[in-house]
Amino acid sequence: MSTKDILAAGTGMGAVTLKVANLDRMVAYYHQGVGLDLLAQEGSSAILGRPGNPALILEVAPELKHAPETAAGLYHNAFLFSEKSDLAASVYSVARKYPQTFTGSSDHLVSEAFYFNDPEMNGVELYWDRPAESWEWQNGSVKMGTLYLDPNRFLQENITEQGLTDTGDGDAAIGHVHLKVGDIKTAKEFYVDTVGFETTIEYGTQALFVSAGGYHHHLGMNTWHSAGAGARTPALGLGEVSIQVPTADDLGALAERLTARKVQMRNTGTEVTFDDPWANLVKVTAAA
């Protein structure tokens, strides 16, 4: 694969859109629980994140129902915290206010992560990255694991006095998005060969992790519950995945790849939108 077929270093994730049934309940979870700032709320939608850096868009869709677990769509949204203390404050807040939503925690070697389900059963990961220089790479693959992480010990070691009452204002952005897909071969052909991510880990027919610029992963895809799933029909849950490339030239190069591979898209000149093979809507914009 030539460099013109690869997403530029500096590519990252933007705000994820969720279609929701109950806006007030979902805003309360992500604002009062996770600790995201409520940046805007008007009518049937709300935007949360940090000032100047939205991470989550909630849109009410009363006409939609939940899809079955076996359908393609969202596995989890992963919110990346820049400091361990900020992660600890957020985890403590959710665990205290919404204890029934906690589903587990893991040391992934490159990161430490805590997992929840929001009130509408969308997967949520809250995590912190270890320094990139400590990540181990071999033949283009990053070493990741799923080791036990004691949540109580993590909180004891990293919570601050302020964190006991305040989730703080440190960075809290979408670090990666994990999708449920129908098969890994098709996922790789689309997200690697066409969109231009690079494979960082591949687990046979079960999971694929891809990134741009040497990150451990910007997108994860798995078939653990969704093997054989076809295109999604409109449902609550994932509305849109957002990716941000560094420049307009990078956006143009992506549009050329999509055109060459006959992927239907909408190109306004400032953003490119398209569906993946499972009808997950993807929007790509340029930072500059």
Tab-separated table of C-alpha atoms in Angstrom:
chain	number	residue	atom	x	y	z
A	1	MET	CA	0.000	0.000	0.000
A	2	SER	CA	1.472	3.350	-1.026
A	3	THR	CA	1.492	6.372	1.263
A	4	LYS	CA	-1.235	8.026	-0.807
A	5	ASP	CA	-3.536	5.132	0.126
A	6	ILE	CA	-2.950	5.541	3.878
A	7	LEU	CA	-4.680	8.005	6.184
A	8	ALA	CA	-2.274	10.694	7.335
A	9	ALA	CA	-0.601	10.679	10.716
A	10	GLY	CA	-2.566	13.083	12.869
A	11	THR	CA	-5.880	11.538	11.886
A	12	GLY	CA	-8.150	11.130	14.897
A	13	MET	CA	-11.718	10.544	15.945
A	14	GLY	CA	-14.399	13.189	16.236
A	15	ALA	CA	-17.746	13.299	18.016
A	16	VAL	CA	-19.953	10.211	17.826
A	17	THR	CA	-23.688	10.634	17.266
A	18	LEU	CA	-26.142	8.392	19.113
A	19	LYS	CA	-29.826	8.060	18.318
A	20	VAL	CA	-31.616	7.942	21.679
A	21	ALA	CA	-35.092	7.360	23.081
A	22	ASN	CA	-34.846	9.527	26.221
A	23	LEU	CA	-32.692	12.626	25.884
A	24	ASP	CA	-32.891	13.840	29.482
A	25	ARG	CA	-31.877	10.466	30.907
A	26	MET	CA	-28.949	10.141	28.499
A	27	VAL	CA	-27.756	13.715	29.094
A	28	ALA	CA	-27.838	13.079	32.844
A	29	TYR	CA	-25.735	9.933	32.481
A	30	TYR	CA	-23.005	11.475	30.356
A	31	HIS	CA	-23.020	14.882	32.086
A	32	GLN	CA	-23.608	14.051	35.755
A	33	GLY	CA	-22.178	10.536	35.586
A	34	VAL	CA	-19.281	10.482	33.131
A	35	GLY	CA	-18.612	14.176	33.692
A	36	LEU	CA	-18.724	15.511	30.156
A	37	ASP	CA	-19.621	19.176	29.836
A	38	LEU	CA	-23.050	19.906	28.386
A	39	LEU	CA	-22.011	22.179	25.527
A	40	ALA	CA	-25.455	22.697	24.000
A	41	GLN	CA	-28.983	21.370	24.342
A	42	GLU	CA	-31.879	22.522	22.214
A	43	GLY	CA	-35.056	20.709	21.324
A	44	SER	CA	-34.341	17.110	20.429
A	45	SER	CA	-30.547	17.125	20.563
A	46	ALA	CA	-27.618	17.739	22.894
A	47	ILE	CA	-23.849	18.048	22.492
A	48	LEU	CA	-21.404	16.982	25.209
A	49	GLY	CA	-17.639	17.021	25.525
A	50	ARG	CA	-15.215	19.771	26.428
A	51	PRO	CA	-15.339	23.411	25.273
A	52	GLY	CA	-14.168	23.484	21.667
A	53	ASN	CA	-14.009	19.696	21.490
A	54	PRO	CA	-17.407	17.974	21.297
A	55	ALA	CA	-17.267	14.216	21.900
A	56	LEU	CA	-20.882	13.055	21.874
A	57	ILE	CA	-24.016	14.182	20.041
A	58	LEU	CA	-27.345	12.823	21.266
A	59	GLU	CA	-30.363	12.986	18.944
A	60	VAL	CA	-33.841	11.883	19.962
A	61	ALA	CA	-35.403	9.407	17.544
A	62	PRO	CA	-38.743	8.351	19.092
A	63	GLU	CA	-39.729	6.437	15.980
A	64	LEU	CA	-36.808	3.996	16.341
A	65	LYS	CA	-36.467	0.824	18.409
A	66	HIS	CA	-33.449	-1.029	19.792
A	67	ALA	CA	-31.768	-3.459	17.401
A	68	PRO	CA	-31.070	-7.043	18.506
A	69	GLU	CA	-27.661	-7.744	20.025
A	70	THR	CA	-26.748	-9.771	16.934
A	71	ALA	CA	-27.112	-6.745	14.628
A	72	ALA	CA	-24.165	-4.732	13.365
A	73	GLY	CA	-23.603	-1.330	14.945
A	74	LEU	CA	-21.907	0.071	18.030
A	75	TYR	CA	-19.948	-2.128	20.428
A	76	HIS	CA	-18.690	0.811	22.476
A	77	ASN	CA	-17.610	4.424	22.385
A	78	ALA	CA	-14.260	4.939	24.098
A	79	PHE	CA	-13.604	8.230	25.906
A	80	LEU	CA	-9.905	8.963	26.338
A	81	PHE	CA	-8.725	10.887	29.417
A	82	SER	CA	-5.335	12.587	29.378
A	83	GLU	CA	-4.611	12.049	33.081
A	84	LYS	CA	-5.106	9.052	35.348
A	85	SER	CA	-6.637	11.298	37.979
A	86	ASP	CA	-9.283	12.525	35.514
A	87	LEU	CA	-10.106	8.947	34.519
A	88	ALA	CA	-10.362	7.966	38.186
A	89	ALA	CA	-12.705	10.875	38.903
A	90	SER	CA	-14.975	9.903	36.022
A	91	VAL	CA	-15.010	6.193	36.930
A	92	TYR	CA	-15.751	7.049	40.569
A	93	SER	CA	-18.574	9.360	39.536
A	94	VAL	CA	-20.284	6.822	37.278
A	95	ALA	CA	-19.782	3.983	39.735
A	96	ARG	CA	-21.275	6.051	42.566
A	97	LYS	CA	-24.233	7.508	40.667
A	98	TYR	CA	-24.950	4.638	38.252
A	99	PRO	CA	-23.417	1.541	39.895
A	100	GLN	CA	-25.565	-0.901	37.959
A	101	THR	CA	-24.015	0.247	34.654
A	102	PHE	CA	-20.455	-0.989	35.411
A	103	THR	CA	-19.545	-4.066	33.341
A	104	GLY	CA	-15.798	-4.564	33.897
A	105	SER	CA	-12.230	-3.277	33.726
A	106	SER	CA	-9.044	-4.391	31.967
A	107	ASP	CA	-5.367	-3.600	31.679
A	108	HIS	CA	-4.713	-3.687	27.919
A	109	LEU	CA	-0.932	-3.062	28.262
A	110	VAL	CA	-1.243	0.080	26.115
A	111	SER	CA	-4.059	1.422	28.268
A	112	GLU	CA	-6.193	0.950	31.359
A	113	ALA	CA	-9.914	0.772	30.684
A	114	PHE	CA	-13.240	0.672	32.497
A	115	TYR	CA	-16.449	-0.481	30.845
A	116	PHE	CA	-20.085	0.499	31.332
A	117	ASN	CA	-23.426	0.358	29.557
A	118	ASP	CA	-25.304	3.645	29.362
A	119	PRO	CA	-29.056	3.733	30.191
A	120	GLU	CA	-29.933	2.685	26.628
A	121	MET	CA	-27.363	-0.139	26.613
A	122	ASN	CA	-24.777	1.561	24.415
A	123	GLY	CA	-21.314	0.348	25.385
A	124	VAL	CA	-19.036	2.906	27.050
A	125	GLU	CA	-15.296	2.661	27.653
A	126	LEU	CA	-13.456	5.166	29.839
A	127	TYR	CA	-9.674	4.853	29.476
A	128	TRP	CA	-6.222	6.315	29.832
A	129	ASP	CA	-3.249	5.567	27.557
A	130	ARG	CA	0.133	4.560	28.829
A	131	PRO	CA	2.921	6.601	27.188
A	132	ALA	CA	3.296	5.563	23.536
A	133	GLU	CA	7.008	4.891	23.990
A	134	SER	CA	6.089	2.030	26.330
A	135	TRP	CA	3.925	0.244	23.750
A	136	GLU	CA	5.498	-2.878	22.266
A	137	TRP	CA	5.375	-3.376	18.493
A	138	GLN	CA	6.409	-6.392	16.466
A	139	ASN	CA	6.125	-6.641	12.675
A	140	GLY	CA	3.658	-3.756	12.579
A	141	SER	CA	1.405	-5.161	15.303
A	142	VAL	CA	1.037	-3.626	18.738
A	143	LYS	CA	1.021	-5.893	21.767
A	144	MET	CA	-2.257	-5.651	23.660
A	145	GLY	CA	-3.740	-7.881	26.329
A	146	THR	CA	-6.762	-8.256	28.556
A	147	LEU	CA	-5.339	-8.463	32.056
A	148	TYR	CA	-7.171	-8.088	35.336
A	149	LEU	CA	-7.427	-4.507	36.568
A	150	ASP	CA	-8.719	-4.045	40.104
A	151	PRO	CA	-11.077	-1.047	39.928
A	152	ASN	CA	-10.988	-0.387	43.663
A	153	ARG	CA	-7.204	-0.367	43.767
A	154	PHE	CA	-7.070	1.901	40.696
A	155	LEU	CA	-9.361	4.394	42.406
A	156	GLN	CA	-7.462	4.227	45.689
A	157	GLU	CA	-4.173	4.950	43.905
A	158	ASN	CA	-5.388	7.652	41.519
A	159	ILE	CA	-8.390	9.497	42.906
A	160	THR	CA	-7.668	12.963	44.246
A	161	GLU	CA	-9.579	14.828	46.924
A	162	GLN	CA	-11.076	16.993	44.188
A	163	GLY	CA	-11.963	13.877	42.194
A	164	LEU	CA	-14.216	12.665	45.004
A	165	THR	CA	-16.633	15.496	44.279
A	166	ASP	CA	-15.727	16.789	40.810
A	167	THR	CA	-15.027	14.999	37.519
A	168	GLY	CA	-12.672	17.788	36.496
A	169	ASP	CA	-12.095	19.584	33.234
A	170	GLY	CA	-9.201	17.622	31.705
A	171	ASP	CA	-9.326	16.247	28.193
A	172	ALA	CA	-12.114	13.737	27.561
A	173	ALA	CA	-12.440	13.008	23.854
A	174	ILE	CA	-13.357	10.053	21.690
A	175	GLY	CA	-10.142	8.031	21.508
A	176	HIS	CA	-11.579	5.165	19.504
A	177	VAL	CA	-14.831	3.561	18.436
A	178	HIS	CA	-15.471	-0.167	18.504
A	179	LEU	CA	-18.004	-1.563	16.022
A	180	LYS	CA	-19.926	-4.796	15.659
A	181	VAL	CA	-19.557	-6.076	12.093
A	182	GLY	CA	-20.658	-9.098	10.082
A	183	ASP	CA	-17.228	-10.375	9.084
A	184	ILE	CA	-13.612	-9.331	9.490
A	185	LYS	CA	-12.513	-9.916	5.888
A	186	THR	CA	-15.029	-7.383	4.579
A	187	ALA	CA	-14.164	-4.979	7.399
A	188	LYS	CA	-10.476	-5.116	6.501
A	189	GLU	CA	-11.126	-4.659	2.791
A	190	PHE	CA	-13.181	-1.564	3.559
A	191	TYR	CA	-11.454	0.179	6.460
A	192	VAL	CA	-7.863	-0.736	5.527
A	193	ASP	CA	-7.773	-1.226	1.750
A	194	THR	CA	-10.282	1.529	0.926
A	195	VAL	CA	-10.509	4.082	3.755
A	196	GLY	CA	-6.776	3.829	4.482
A	197	PHE	CA	-6.349	2.809	8.100
A	198	GLU	CA	-3.467	0.477	8.946
A	199	THR	CA	-3.955	-2.832	10.750
A	200	THR	CA	-2.509	-2.890	14.253
A	201	ILE	CA	-3.956	-6.205	15.502
A	202	GLU	CA	-5.943	-8.944	13.805
A	203	TYR	CA	-7.533	-11.870	15.613
A	204	GLY	CA	-8.544	-14.193	12.790
A	205	THR	CA	-12.244	-14.010	11.992
A	206	GLN	CA	-13.153	-12.469	15.349
A	207	ALA	CA	-11.634	-8.998	15.654
A	208	LEU	CA	-9.633	-6.326	13.856
A	209	PHE	CA	-8.000	-3.163	15.195
A	210	VAL	CA	-6.879	-0.356	12.889
A	211	SER	CA	-5.338	3.086	13.265
A	212	ALA	CA	-3.620	5.998	11.585
A	213	GLY	CA	-0.233	7.385	12.543
A	214	GLY	CA	0.848	4.558	14.853
A	215	TYR	CA	-1.915	4.798	17.445
A	216	HIS	CA	-2.894	1.452	19.012
A	217	HIS	CA	-6.353	1.713	17.436
A	218	HIS	CA	-8.821	4.325	16.282
A	219	LEU	CA	-11.371	1.707	15.239
A	220	GLY	CA	-12.013	-1.765	16.571
A	221	MET	CA	-14.303	-4.250	14.842
A	222	ASN	CA	-15.529	-7.596	16.093
A	223	THR	CA	-17.934	-10.415	15.239
A	224	TRP	CA	-18.342	-11.691	18.809
A	225	HIS	CA	-22.117	-11.185	18.768
A	226	SER	CA	-22.716	-10.145	15.155
A	227	ALA	CA	-21.077	-12.767	12.887
A	228	GLY	CA	-22.936	-12.868	9.596
A	229	ALA	CA	-24.851	-9.640	10.250
A	230	GLY	CA	-26.005	-7.741	7.195
A	231	ALA	CA	-26.642	-4.041	6.677
A	232	ARG	CA	-28.303	-2.256	9.577
A	233	THR	CA	-31.861	-1.048	9.447
A	234	PRO	CA	-32.678	2.243	11.207
A	235	ALA	CA	-32.448	1.701	14.975
A	236	LEU	CA	-31.531	3.387	18.229
A	237	GLY	CA	-27.814	3.444	18.966
A	238	LEU	CA	-25.080	4.489	16.596
A	239	GLY	CA	-26.012	7.386	14.362
A	240	GLU	CA	-22.637	8.467	12.985
A	241	VAL	CA	-18.922	7.875	13.429
A	242	SER	CA	-16.751	10.938	12.858
A	243	ILE	CA	-13.127	10.936	11.710
A	244	GLN	CA	-10.922	14.003	11.342
A	245	VAL	CA	-7.984	14.100	8.936
A	246	PRO	CA	-5.331	16.843	9.168
A	247	THR	CA	-5.822	18.729	5.892
A	248	ALA	CA	-8.165	19.308	2.963
A	249	ASP	CA	-5.652	17.468	0.772
A	250	ASP	CA	-6.015	14.405	2.997
A	251	LEU	CA	-9.784	14.645	2.644
A	252	GLY	CA	-9.445	14.904	-1.119
A	253	ALA	CA	-7.202	11.850	-1.244
A	254	LEU	CA	-9.796	9.852	0.700
A	255	ALA	CA	-12.544	10.978	-1.665
A	256	GLU	CA	-10.422	9.822	-4.610
A	257	ARG	CA	-9.936	6.375	-3.015
A	258	LEU	CA	-13.641	6.020	-2.358
A	259	THR	CA	-14.476	7.052	-5.917
A	260	ALA	CA	-11.916	4.644	-7.394
A	261	ARG	CA	-13.438	1.788	-5.388
A	262	LYS	CA	-16.983	2.812	-6.305
A	263	VAL	CA	-18.086	3.647	-2.752
A	264	GLN	CA	-21.118	5.913	-2.816
A	265	MET	CA	-20.446	9.100	-0.891
A	266	ARG	CA	-21.452	12.699	-0.422
A	267	ASN	CA	-18.615	15.188	-0.788
A	268	THR	CA	-19.323	18.815	0.102
A	269	GLY	CA	-15.683	19.830	-0.179
A	270	THR	CA	-15.408	20.210	3.593
A	271	GLU	CA	-16.755	16.806	4.617
A	272	VAL	CA	-17.156	13.373	3.081
A	273	THR	CA	-19.890	11.033	4.299
A	274	PHE	CA	-20.445	7.396	3.371
A	275	ASP	CA	-21.814	4.120	4.698
A	276	ASP	CA	-19.603	1.184	5.576
A	277	PRO	CA	-20.702	-2.316	4.435
A	278	TRP	CA	-23.087	-2.565	7.422
A	279	ALA	CA	-24.716	0.844	6.871
A	280	ASN	CA	-22.813	2.505	9.706
A	281	LEU	CA	-22.639	6.168	8.662
A	282	VAL	CA	-19.111	7.620	8.636
A	283	LYS	CA	-18.300	11.336	8.331
A	284	VAL	CA	-14.789	12.574	7.621
A	285	THR	CA	-13.751	16.217	7.945
A	286	ALA	CA	-10.461	18.118	7.703
A	287	ALA	CA	-8.935	19.897	10.697
A	288	ALA	CA	-7.476	22.621	8.461
